Amino acid sequence: MTGRRTPHLSTQGAELRTTAPFAPRLGDLATDTARSGRVGVVITLPGQDSATTYHLRPPGGGPTWSAPADASTLRPVSARITHTTLLPDEDAVYDPCTRQGSVPVVFHFEDGSASEGALVLTPADLERLHAQTKHLLASDEKATGDLT
């Protein structure tokens, strides 16, 4: 142990942050934790048109509501994952200590962005995935007439 604090450990207090605070801009989607996770489009910023709070409106229209000027109740709305692909030219690894396999993947988001990650599999997951991919390959061979 080095005696240094490890900022990713949640037990070390709320004063540690791994990201900058969320500062919504006009047009951003935000989830309002004070409104049970209601999602809205930011239509007015504090200081704009003499507003002292954020003003939000549901994406499809509807009544507006306010959120604190410090955005303490607002969280960003992440783009949804559309699909995941294997990371090219990377091999899967097996960790005998945890008895898990890890397959490098790329997560593709609806906004066009992508992020690398890992698919972590237990032995039971590996068996299931093997059976599913075997079935998919058999379906492909049947569809293409390649019954070698």
GROMACS .gro file of N, CA and C in nm:
model
  444
    1MET      N    1   0.084  -0.118   0.000
    1MET     CA    2   0.000   0.000   0.000
    1MET      C    3   0.088   0.124   0.000
    2THR      N    4   0.050   0.222  -0.078
    2THR     CA    5   0.129   0.344  -0.089
    2THR      C    6   0.083   0.451   0.006
    3GLY      N    7  -0.033   0.434   0.068
    3GLY     CA    8  -0.086   0.536   0.155
    3GLY      C    9  -0.162   0.643   0.080
    4ARG      N   10  -0.160   0.636  -0.055
    4ARG     CA   11  -0.235   0.733  -0.135
    4ARG      C   12  -0.382   0.696  -0.134
    5ARG      N   13  -0.465   0.798  -0.142
    5ARG     CA   14  -0.608   0.773  -0.151
    5ARG      C   15  -0.641   0.722  -0.291
    6THR      N   16  -0.735   0.631  -0.299
    6THR     CA   17  -0.779   0.576  -0.426
    6THR      C   18  -0.913   0.637  -0.459
    7PRO      N   19  -0.919   0.737  -0.550
    7PRO     CA   20  -1.040   0.814  -0.571
    7PRO      C   21  -1.158   0.736  -0.627
    8HIS      N   22  -1.137   0.617  -0.681
    8HIS     CA   23  -1.249   0.544  -0.737
    8HIS      C   24  -1.324   0.463  -0.631
    9LEU      N   25  -1.275   0.462  -0.509
    9LEU     CA   26  -1.343   0.389  -0.404
    9LEU      C   27  -1.451   0.477  -0.340
   10SER      N   28  -1.575   0.430  -0.341
   10SER     CA   29  -1.687   0.510  -0.291
   10SER      C   30  -1.682   0.531  -0.141
   11THR      N   31  -1.605   0.451  -0.070
   11THR     CA   32  -1.599   0.462   0.076
   11THR      C   33  -1.518   0.583   0.121
   12GLN      N   34  -1.457   0.654   0.028
   12GLN     CA   35  -1.371   0.765   0.068
   12GLN      C   36  -1.440   0.900   0.064
   13GLY      N   37  -1.569   0.901   0.055
   13GLY     CA   38  -1.641   1.026   0.069
   13GLY      C   39  -1.690   1.086  -0.060
   14ALA      N   40  -1.792   1.169  -0.046
   14ALA     CA   41  -1.858   1.229  -0.161
   14ALA      C   42  -1.778   1.343  -0.222
   15GLU      N   43  -1.675   1.391  -0.150
   15GLU     CA   44  -1.599   1.503  -0.206
   15GLU      C   45  -1.515   1.464  -0.326
   16LEU      N   46  -1.493   1.336  -0.345
   16LEU     CA   47  -1.414   1.290  -0.458
   16LEU      C   48  -1.503   1.274  -0.580
   17ARG      N   49  -1.458   1.323  -0.694
   17ARG     CA   50  -1.534   1.311  -0.818
   17ARG      C   51  -1.444   1.256  -0.927
   18THR      N   52  -1.503   1.176  -1.015
   18THR     CA   53  -1.425   1.126  -1.127
   18THR      C   54  -1.461   1.200  -1.255
   19THR      N   55  -1.569   1.279  -1.252
   19THR     CA   56  -1.610   1.355  -1.369
   19THR      C   57  -1.648   1.497  -1.327
   20ALA      N   58  -1.651   1.585  -1.424
   20ALA     CA   59  -1.692   1.722  -1.398
   20ALA      C   60  -1.842   1.726  -1.372
   21PRO      N   61  -1.890   1.823  -1.294
   21PRO     CA   62  -2.034   1.833  -1.271
   21PRO      C   63  -2.106   1.859  -1.403
   22PHE      N   64  -2.230   1.813  -1.411
   22PHE     CA   65  -2.311   1.829  -1.531
   22PHE      C   66  -2.358   1.974  -1.541
   23ALA      N   67  -2.329   2.040  -1.650
   23ALA     CA   68  -2.374   2.176  -1.676
   23ALA      C   69  -2.453   2.174  -1.807
   24PRO      N   70  -2.585   2.153  -1.798
   24PRO     CA   71  -2.666   2.141  -1.920
   24PRO      C   72  -2.659   2.267  -2.006
   25ARG      N   73  -2.671   2.245  -2.137
   25ARG     CA   74  -2.677   2.355  -2.234
   25ARG      C   75  -2.816   2.355  -2.297
   26LEU      N   76  -2.848   2.461  -2.365
   26LEU     CA   77  -2.976   2.468  -2.436
   26LEU      C   78  -2.991   2.349  -2.529
   27GLY      N   79  -3.105   2.285  -2.525
   27GLY     CA   80  -3.133   2.174  -2.613
   27GLY      C   81  -3.090   2.038  -2.560
   28ASP      N   82  -3.012   2.036  -2.451
   28ASP     CA   83  -2.969   1.908  -2.393
   28ASP      C   84  -3.088   1.835  -2.331
   29LEU      N   85  -3.084   1.704  -2.336
   29LEU     CA   86  -3.178   1.622  -2.261
   29LEU      C   87  -3.120   1.603  -2.121
   30ALA      N   88  -3.204   1.612  -2.020
   30ALA     CA   89  -3.159   1.592  -1.883
   30ALA      C   90  -3.265   1.515  -1.805
   31THR      N   91  -3.219   1.434  -1.713
   31THR     CA   92  -3.307   1.364  -1.621
   31THR      C   93  -3.309   1.444  -1.492
   32ASP      N   94  -3.426   1.470  -1.438
   32ASP     CA   95  -3.440   1.548  -1.315
   32ASP      C   96  -3.470   1.453  -1.200
   33THR      N   97  -3.372   1.434  -1.111
   33THR     CA   98  -3.389   1.342  -0.999
   33THR      C   99  -3.494   1.391  -0.900
   34ALA      N  100  -3.519   1.522  -0.897
   34ALA     CA  101  -3.621   1.576  -0.807
   34ALA      C  102  -3.762   1.550  -0.860
   35ARG      N  103  -3.771   1.506  -0.984
   35ARG     CA  104  -3.900   1.477  -1.047
   35ARG      C  105  -3.909   1.329  -1.085
   36SER      N  106  -3.858   1.244  -1.000
   36SER     CA  107  -3.863   1.098  -1.021
   36SER      C  108  -3.800   1.054  -1.153
   37GLY      N  109  -3.692   1.121  -1.193
   37GLY     CA  110  -3.622   1.082  -1.315
   37GLY      C  111  -3.688   1.129  -1.443
   38ARG      N  112  -3.778   1.224  -1.432
   38ARG     CA  113  -3.845   1.278  -1.551
   38ARG      C  114  -3.742   1.336  -1.646
   39VAL      N  115  -3.758   1.310  -1.776
   39VAL     CA  116  -3.665   1.359  -1.878
   39VAL      C  117  -3.722   1.483  -1.944
   40GLY      N  118  -3.638   1.584  -1.962
   40GLY     CA  119  -3.681   1.706  -2.028
   40GLY      C  120  -3.572   1.766  -2.114
   41VAL      N  121  -3.612   1.853  -2.204
   41VAL     CA  122  -3.521   1.929  -2.288
   41VAL      C  123  -3.496   2.063  -2.218
   42VAL      N  124  -3.371   2.102  -2.205
   42VAL     CA  125  -3.338   2.231  -2.144
   42VAL      C  126  -3.377   2.341  -2.241
   43ILE      N  127  -3.472   2.426  -2.201
   43ILE     CA  128  -3.519   2.533  -2.290
   43ILE      C  129  -3.478   2.672  -2.243
   44THR      N  130  -3.437   2.684  -2.115
   44THR     CA  131  -3.388   2.811  -2.063
   44THR      C  132  -3.278   2.784  -1.962
   45LEU      N  133  -3.170   2.862  -1.971
   45LEU     CA  134  -3.059   2.849  -1.878
   45LEU      C  135  -3.070   2.956  -1.770
   46PRO      N  136  -3.017   2.930  -1.650
   46PRO     CA  137  -3.015   3.036  -1.548
   46PRO      C  138  -2.939   3.158  -1.602
   47GLY      N  139  -2.994   3.274  -1.581
   47GLY     CA  140  -2.932   3.396  -1.631
   47GLY      C  141  -2.981   3.437  -1.768
   48GLN      N  142  -3.049   3.349  -1.836
   48GLN     CA  143  -3.103   3.379  -1.968
   48GLN      C  144  -3.245   3.432  -1.951
   49ASP      N  145  -3.278   3.542  -2.016
   49ASP     CA  146  -3.412   3.602  -2.006
   49ASP      C  147  -3.453   3.620  -1.861
   50SER      N  148  -3.362   3.662  -1.777
   50SER     CA  149  -3.381   3.686  -1.633
   50SER      C  150  -3.425   3.562  -1.555
   51ALA      N  151  -3.402   3.444  -1.610
   51ALA     CA  152  -3.436   3.320  -1.539
   51ALA      C  153  -3.332   3.295  -1.428
   52THR      N  154  -3.379   3.244  -1.316
   52THR     CA  155  -3.289   3.212  -1.205
   52THR      C  156  -3.271   3.060  -1.191
   53THR      N  157  -3.339   2.983  -1.274
   53THR     CA  158  -3.331   2.837  -1.270
   53THR      C  159  -3.326   2.783  -1.412
   54TYR      N  160  -3.299   2.653  -1.423
   54TYR     CA  161  -3.312   2.585  -1.552
   54TYR      C  162  -3.460   2.563  -1.577
   55HIS      N  163  -3.502   2.576  -1.701
   55HIS     CA  164  -3.640   2.543  -1.739
   55HIS      C  165  -3.632   2.426  -1.837
   56LEU      N  166  -3.717   2.327  -1.813
   56LEU     CA  167  -3.719   2.206  -1.897
   56LEU      C  168  -3.860   2.180  -1.945
   57ARG      N  169  -3.869   2.111  -2.057
   57ARG     CA  170  -3.999   2.073  -2.115
   57ARG      C  171  -3.986   1.929  -2.164
   58PRO      N  172  -4.091   1.847  -2.149
   58PRO     CA  173  -4.083   1.710  -2.202
   58PRO      C  174  -4.048   1.711  -2.350
   59PRO      N  175  -3.972   1.613  -2.399
   59PRO     CA  176  -3.929   1.611  -2.539
   59PRO      C  177  -4.042   1.622  -2.640
   60GLY      N  178  -4.159   1.568  -2.611
   60GLY     CA  179  -4.271   1.574  -2.704
   60GLY      C  180  -4.360   1.695  -2.683
   61GLY      N  181  -4.321   1.785  -2.593
   61GLY     CA  182  -4.403   1.901  -2.559
   61GLY      C  183  -4.478   1.878  -2.429
   62GLY      N  184  -4.529   1.981  -2.374
   62GLY     CA  185  -4.602   1.972  -2.248
   62GLY      C  186  -4.560   2.083  -2.154
   63PRO      N  187  -4.611   2.077  -2.032
   63PRO     CA  188  -4.581   2.183  -1.936
   63PRO      C  189  -4.434   2.185  -1.895
   64THR      N  190  -4.381   2.305  -1.880
   64THR     CA  191  -4.241   2.321  -1.839
   64THR      C  192  -4.230   2.309  -1.687
   65TRP      N  193  -4.107   2.285  -1.641
   65TRP     CA  194  -4.080   2.287  -1.498
   65TRP      C  195  -3.941   2.345  -1.477
   66SER      N  196  -3.911   2.376  -1.354
   66SER     CA  197  -3.782   2.437  -1.319
   66SER      C  198  -3.696   2.340  -1.241
   67ALA      N  199  -3.567   2.359  -1.254
   67ALA     CA  200  -3.468   2.283  -1.177
   67ALA      C  201  -3.367   2.383  -1.122
   68PRO      N  202  -3.303   2.352  -1.009
   68PRO     CA  203  -3.212   2.447  -0.945
   68PRO      C  204  -3.102   2.498  -1.039
   69ALA      N  205  -3.060   2.621  -1.016
   69ALA     CA  206  -2.959   2.686  -1.099
   69ALA      C  207  -2.824   2.615  -1.093
   70ASP      N  208  -2.799   2.541  -0.985
   70ASP     CA  209  -2.672   2.469  -0.976
   70ASP      C  210  -2.677   2.332  -1.045
   71ALA      N  211  -2.792   2.298  -1.104
   71ALA     CA  212  -2.813   2.173  -1.178
   71ALA      C  213  -2.793   2.050  -1.089
   72SER      N  214  -2.804   2.067  -0.958
   72SER     CA  215  -2.778   1.957  -0.866
   72SER      C  216  -2.874   1.840  -0.881
   73THR      N  217  -2.992   1.863  -0.937
   73THR     CA  218  -3.088   1.753  -0.955
   73THR      C  219  -3.089   1.700  -1.098
   74LEU      N  220  -3.008   1.759  -1.185
   74LEU     CA  221  -3.008   1.719  -1.325
   74LEU      C  222  -2.893   1.624  -1.357
   75ARG      N  223  -2.922   1.526  -1.439
   75ARG     CA  224  -2.822   1.430  -1.485
   75ARG      C  225  -2.832   1.419  -1.636
   76PRO      N  226  -2.720   1.393  -1.704
   76PRO     CA  227  -2.726   1.378  -1.851
   76PRO      C  228  -2.803   1.251  -1.888
   77VAL      N  229  -2.866   1.254  -2.003
   77VAL     CA  230  -2.932   1.136  -2.059
   77VAL      C  231  -2.836   1.076  -2.159
   78SER      N  232  -2.792   0.956  -2.132
   78SER     CA  233  -2.694   0.891  -2.218
   78SER      C  234  -2.760   0.837  -2.344
   79ALA      N  235  -2.683   0.836  -2.451
   79ALA     CA  236  -2.731   0.773  -2.574
   79ALA      C  237  -2.742   0.624  -2.550
   80ARG      N  238  -2.842   0.562  -2.609
   80ARG     CA  239  -2.863   0.418  -2.592
   80ARG      C  240  -2.770   0.338  -2.682
   81ILE      N  241  -2.733   0.220  -2.633
   81ILE     CA  242  -2.652   0.128  -2.712
   81ILE      C  243  -2.743   0.064  -2.816
   82THR      N  244  -2.700   0.066  -2.943
   82THR     CA  245  -2.778   0.003  -3.049
   82THR      C  246  -2.732  -0.139  -3.075
   83HIS      N  247  -2.601  -0.163  -3.064
   83HIS     CA  248  -2.548  -0.296  -3.084
   83HIS      C  249  -2.404  -0.303  -3.033
   84THR      N  250  -2.354  -0.424  -3.026
   84THR     CA  251  -2.217  -0.447  -2.980
   84THR      C  252  -2.148  -0.539  -3.078
   85THR      N  253  -2.023  -0.509  -3.110
   85THR     CA  254  -1.945  -0.592  -3.202
   85THR      C  255  -1.814  -0.633  -3.134
   86LEU      N  256  -1.754  -0.737  -3.189
   86LEU     CA  257  -1.623  -0.779  -3.138
   86LEU      C  258  -1.518  -0.675  -3.176
   87LEU      N  259  -1.425  -0.653  -3.086
   87LEU     CA  260  -1.314  -0.562  -3.114
   87LEU      C  261  -1.219  -0.633  -3.209
   88PRO      N  262  -1.195  -0.576  -3.327
   88PRO     CA  263  -1.110  -0.644  -3.427
   88PRO      C  264  -0.969  -0.668  -3.374
   89ASP      N  265  -0.913  -0.780  -3.414
   89ASP     CA  266  -0.773  -0.813  -3.386
   89ASP      C  267  -0.739  -0.824  -3.237
   90GLU      N  268  -0.839  -0.851  -3.154
   90GLU     CA  269  -0.813  -0.869  -3.011
   90GLU      C  270  -0.861  -1.008  -2.971
   91ASP      N  271  -0.785  -1.074  -2.888
   91ASP     CA  272  -0.820  -1.209  -2.845
   91ASP      C  273  -0.891  -1.208  -2.711
   92ALA      N  274  -0.976  -1.306  -2.693
   92ALA     CA  275  -1.040  -1.329  -2.565
   92ALA      C  276  -0.935  -1.381  -2.467
   93VAL      N  277  -0.956  -1.355  -2.339
   93VAL     CA  278  -0.865  -1.404  -2.236
   93VAL      C  279  -0.945  -1.475  -2.128
   94TYR      N  280  -0.881  -1.569  -2.063
   94TYR     CA  281  -0.944  -1.642  -1.953
   94TYR      C  282  -0.863  -1.618  -1.827
   95ASP      N  283  -0.931  -1.586  -1.718
   95ASP     CA  284  -0.866  -1.563  -1.590
   95ASP      C  285  -0.899  -1.681  -1.498
   96PRO      N  286  -0.803  -1.770  -1.474
   96PRO     CA  287  -0.831  -1.887  -1.392
   96PRO      C  288  -0.862  -1.852  -1.246
   97CYS      N  289  -0.814  -1.738  -1.199
   97CYS     CA  290  -0.841  -1.699  -1.059
   97CYS      C  291  -0.990  -1.667  -1.039
   98THR      N  292  -1.050  -1.599  -1.135
   98THR     CA  293  -1.192  -1.563  -1.123
   98THR      C  294  -1.281  -1.662  -1.196
   99ARG      N  295  -1.219  -1.750  -1.274
   99ARG     CA  296  -1.292  -1.846  -1.358
   99ARG      C  297  -1.388  -1.774  -1.452
  100GLN      N  298  -1.337  -1.669  -1.515
  100GLN     CA  299  -1.416  -1.591  -1.610
  100GLN      C  300  -1.335  -1.565  -1.736
  101GLY      N  301  -1.408  -1.559  -1.846
  101GLY     CA  302  -1.348  -1.520  -1.972
  101GLY      C  303  -1.388  -1.377  -2.003
  102SER      N  304  -1.305  -1.310  -2.080
  102SER     CA  305  -1.332  -1.172  -2.118
  102SER      C  306  -1.310  -1.157  -2.269
  103VAL      N  307  -1.412  -1.106  -2.338
  103VAL     CA  308  -1.405  -1.086  -2.482
  103VAL      C  309  -1.409  -0.936  -2.509
  104PRO      N  310  -1.307  -0.879  -2.574
  104PRO     CA  311  -1.308  -0.736  -2.604
  104PRO      C  312  -1.418  -0.702  -2.706
  105VAL      N  313  -1.497  -0.599  -2.677
  105VAL     CA  314  -1.608  -0.561  -2.763
  105VAL      C  315  -1.611  -0.410  -2.782
  106VAL      N  316  -1.690  -0.367  -2.881
  106VAL     CA  317  -1.716  -0.225  -2.904
  106VAL      C  318  -1.865  -0.203  -2.889
  107PHE      N  319  -1.904  -0.110  -2.803
  107PHE     CA  320  -2.044  -0.072  -2.787
  107PHE      C  321  -2.072   0.044  -2.884
  108HIS      N  322  -2.176   0.032  -2.965
  108HIS     CA  323  -2.214   0.135  -3.061
  108HIS      C  324  -2.341   0.204  -3.010
  109PHE      N  325  -2.339   0.338  -3.008
  109PHE     CA  326  -2.450   0.415  -2.953
  109PHE      C  327  -2.532   0.479  -3.064
  110GLU      N  328  -2.658   0.512  -3.032
  110GLU     CA  329  -2.749   0.567  -3.130
  110GLU      C  330  -2.704   0.703  -3.184
  111ASP      N  331  -2.616   0.772  -3.112
  111ASP     CA  332  -2.568   0.901  -3.160
  111ASP      C  333  -2.447   0.886  -3.252
  112GLY      N  334  -2.408   0.761  -3.282
  112GLY     CA  335  -2.296   0.736  -3.372
  112GLY      C  336  -2.163   0.716  -3.301
  113SER      N  337  -2.158   0.740  -3.173
  113SER     CA  338  -2.032   0.721  -3.100
  113SER      C  339  -2.014   0.573  -3.065
  114ALA      N  340  -1.895   0.540  -3.019
  114ALA     CA  341  -1.864   0.402  -2.982
  114ALA      C  342  -1.769   0.404  -2.863
  115SER      N  343  -1.770   0.294  -2.789
  115SER     CA  344  -1.684   0.283  -2.672
  115SER      C  345  -1.640   0.138  -2.657
  116GLU      N  346  -1.513   0.119  -2.625
  116GLU     CA  347  -1.462  -0.017  -2.606
  116GLU      C  348  -1.499  -0.066  -2.467
  117GLY      N  349  -1.520  -0.197  -2.457
  117GLY     CA  350  -1.551  -0.258  -2.330
  117GLY      C  351  -1.519  -0.406  -2.334
  118ALA      N  352  -1.575  -0.480  -2.241
  118ALA     CA  353  -1.548  -0.624  -2.235
  118ALA      C  354  -1.678  -0.698  -2.203
  119LEU      N  355  -1.694  -0.811  -2.265
  119LEU     CA  356  -1.801  -0.903  -2.232
  119LEU      C  357  -1.738  -1.006  -2.139
  120VAL      N  358  -1.781  -1.006  -2.013
  120VAL     CA  359  -1.726  -1.097  -1.914
  120VAL      C  360  -1.819  -1.216  -1.899
  121LEU      N  361  -1.763  -1.335  -1.910
  121LEU     CA  362  -1.844  -1.457  -1.912
  121LEU      C  363  -1.796  -1.559  -1.810
  122THR      N  364  -1.890  -1.617  -1.737
  122THR     CA  365  -1.861  -1.728  -1.648
  122THR      C  366  -1.857  -1.856  -1.731
  123PRO      N  367  -1.812  -1.968  -1.675
  123PRO     CA  368  -1.815  -2.092  -1.752
  123PRO      C  369  -1.956  -2.126  -1.803
  124ALA      N  370  -2.059  -2.103  -1.722
  124ALA     CA  371  -2.196  -2.130  -1.767
  124ALA      C  372  -2.234  -2.037  -1.883
  125ASP      N  373  -2.193  -1.911  -1.876
  125ASP     CA  374  -2.218  -1.817  -1.985
  125ASP      C  375  -2.147  -1.861  -2.112
  126LEU      N  376  -2.023  -1.909  -2.097
  126LEU     CA  377  -1.946  -1.956  -2.213
  126LEU      C  378  -2.014  -2.074  -2.280
  127GLU      N  379  -2.065  -2.167  -2.201
  127GLU     CA  380  -2.138  -2.282  -2.256
  127GLU      C  381  -2.261  -2.235  -2.333
  128ARG      N  382  -2.336  -2.144  -2.276
  128ARG     CA  383  -2.457  -2.092  -2.340
  128ARG      C  384  -2.424  -2.018  -2.469
  129LEU      N  385  -2.320  -1.935  -2.464
  129LEU     CA  386  -2.279  -1.861  -2.584
  129LEU      C  387  -2.232  -1.956  -2.693
  130HIS      N  388  -2.160  -2.060  -2.653
  130HIS     CA  389  -2.114  -2.160  -2.750
  130HIS      C  390  -2.233  -2.226  -2.820
  131ALA      N  391  -2.334  -2.265  -2.742
  131ALA     CA  392  -2.452  -2.329  -2.801
  131ALA      C  393  -2.525  -2.233  -2.895
  132GLN      N  394  -2.535  -2.104  -2.855
  132GLN     CA  395  -2.605  -2.006  -2.938
  132GLN      C  396  -2.530  -1.978  -3.068
  133THR      N  397  -2.399  -1.962  -3.060
  133THR     CA  398  -2.323  -1.934  -3.183
  133THR      C  399  -2.320  -2.057  -3.273
  134LYS      N  400  -2.318  -2.177  -3.216
  134LYS     CA  401  -2.325  -2.299  -3.296
  134LYS      C  402  -2.457  -2.304  -3.374
  135HIS      N  403  -2.566  -2.265  -3.308
  135HIS     CA  404  -2.697  -2.260  -3.373
  135HIS      C  405  -2.699  -2.155  -3.486
  136LEU      N  406  -2.639  -2.039  -3.459
  136LEU     CA  407  -2.633  -1.932  -3.561
  136LEU      C  408  -2.553  -1.977  -3.683
  137LEU      N  409  -2.441  -2.044  -3.660
  137LEU     CA  410  -2.360  -2.092  -3.772
  137LEU      C  411  -2.436  -2.197  -3.853
  138ALA      N  412  -2.509  -2.285  -3.787
  138ALA     CA  413  -2.589  -2.385  -3.858
  138ALA      C  414  -2.697  -2.318  -3.941
  139SER      N  415  -2.760  -2.214  -3.887
  139SER     CA  416  -2.862  -2.139  -3.962
  139SER      C  417  -2.801  -2.071  -4.083
  140ASP      N  418  -2.681  -2.016  -4.068
  140ASP     CA  419  -2.614  -1.950  -4.181
  140ASP      C  420  -2.579  -2.053  -4.289
  141GLU      N  421  -2.528  -2.168  -4.248
  141GLU     CA  422  -2.494  -2.273  -4.346
  141GLU      C  423  -2.618  -2.319  -4.422
  142LYS      N  424  -2.729  -2.332  -4.352
  142LYS     CA  425  -2.854  -2.374  -4.415
  142LYS      C  426  -2.903  -2.267  -4.514
  143ALA      N  427  -2.891  -2.139  -4.473
  143ALA     CA  428  -2.937  -2.030  -4.559
  143ALA      C  429  -2.851  -2.014  -4.683
  144THR      N  430  -2.724  -2.040  -4.672
  144THR     CA  431  -2.632  -2.021  -4.786
  144THR      C  432  -2.611  -2.150  -4.864
  145GLY      N  433  -2.662  -2.262  -4.814
  145GLY     CA  434  -2.646  -2.389  -4.882
  145GLY      C  435  -2.510  -2.450  -4.864
  146ASP      N  436  -2.430  -2.394  -4.774
  146ASP     CA  437  -2.294  -2.443  -4.748
  146ASP      C  438  -2.302  -2.547  -4.638
  147LEU      N  439  -2.328  -2.671  -4.673
  147LEU     CA  440  -2.344  -2.778  -4.574
  147LEU      C  441  -2.221  -2.866  -4.569
  148THR      N  442  -2.105  -2.807  -4.558
  148THR     CA  443  -1.979  -2.884  -4.556
  148THR      C  444  -1.960  -2.959  -4.428
   0.00000   0.00000   0.00000
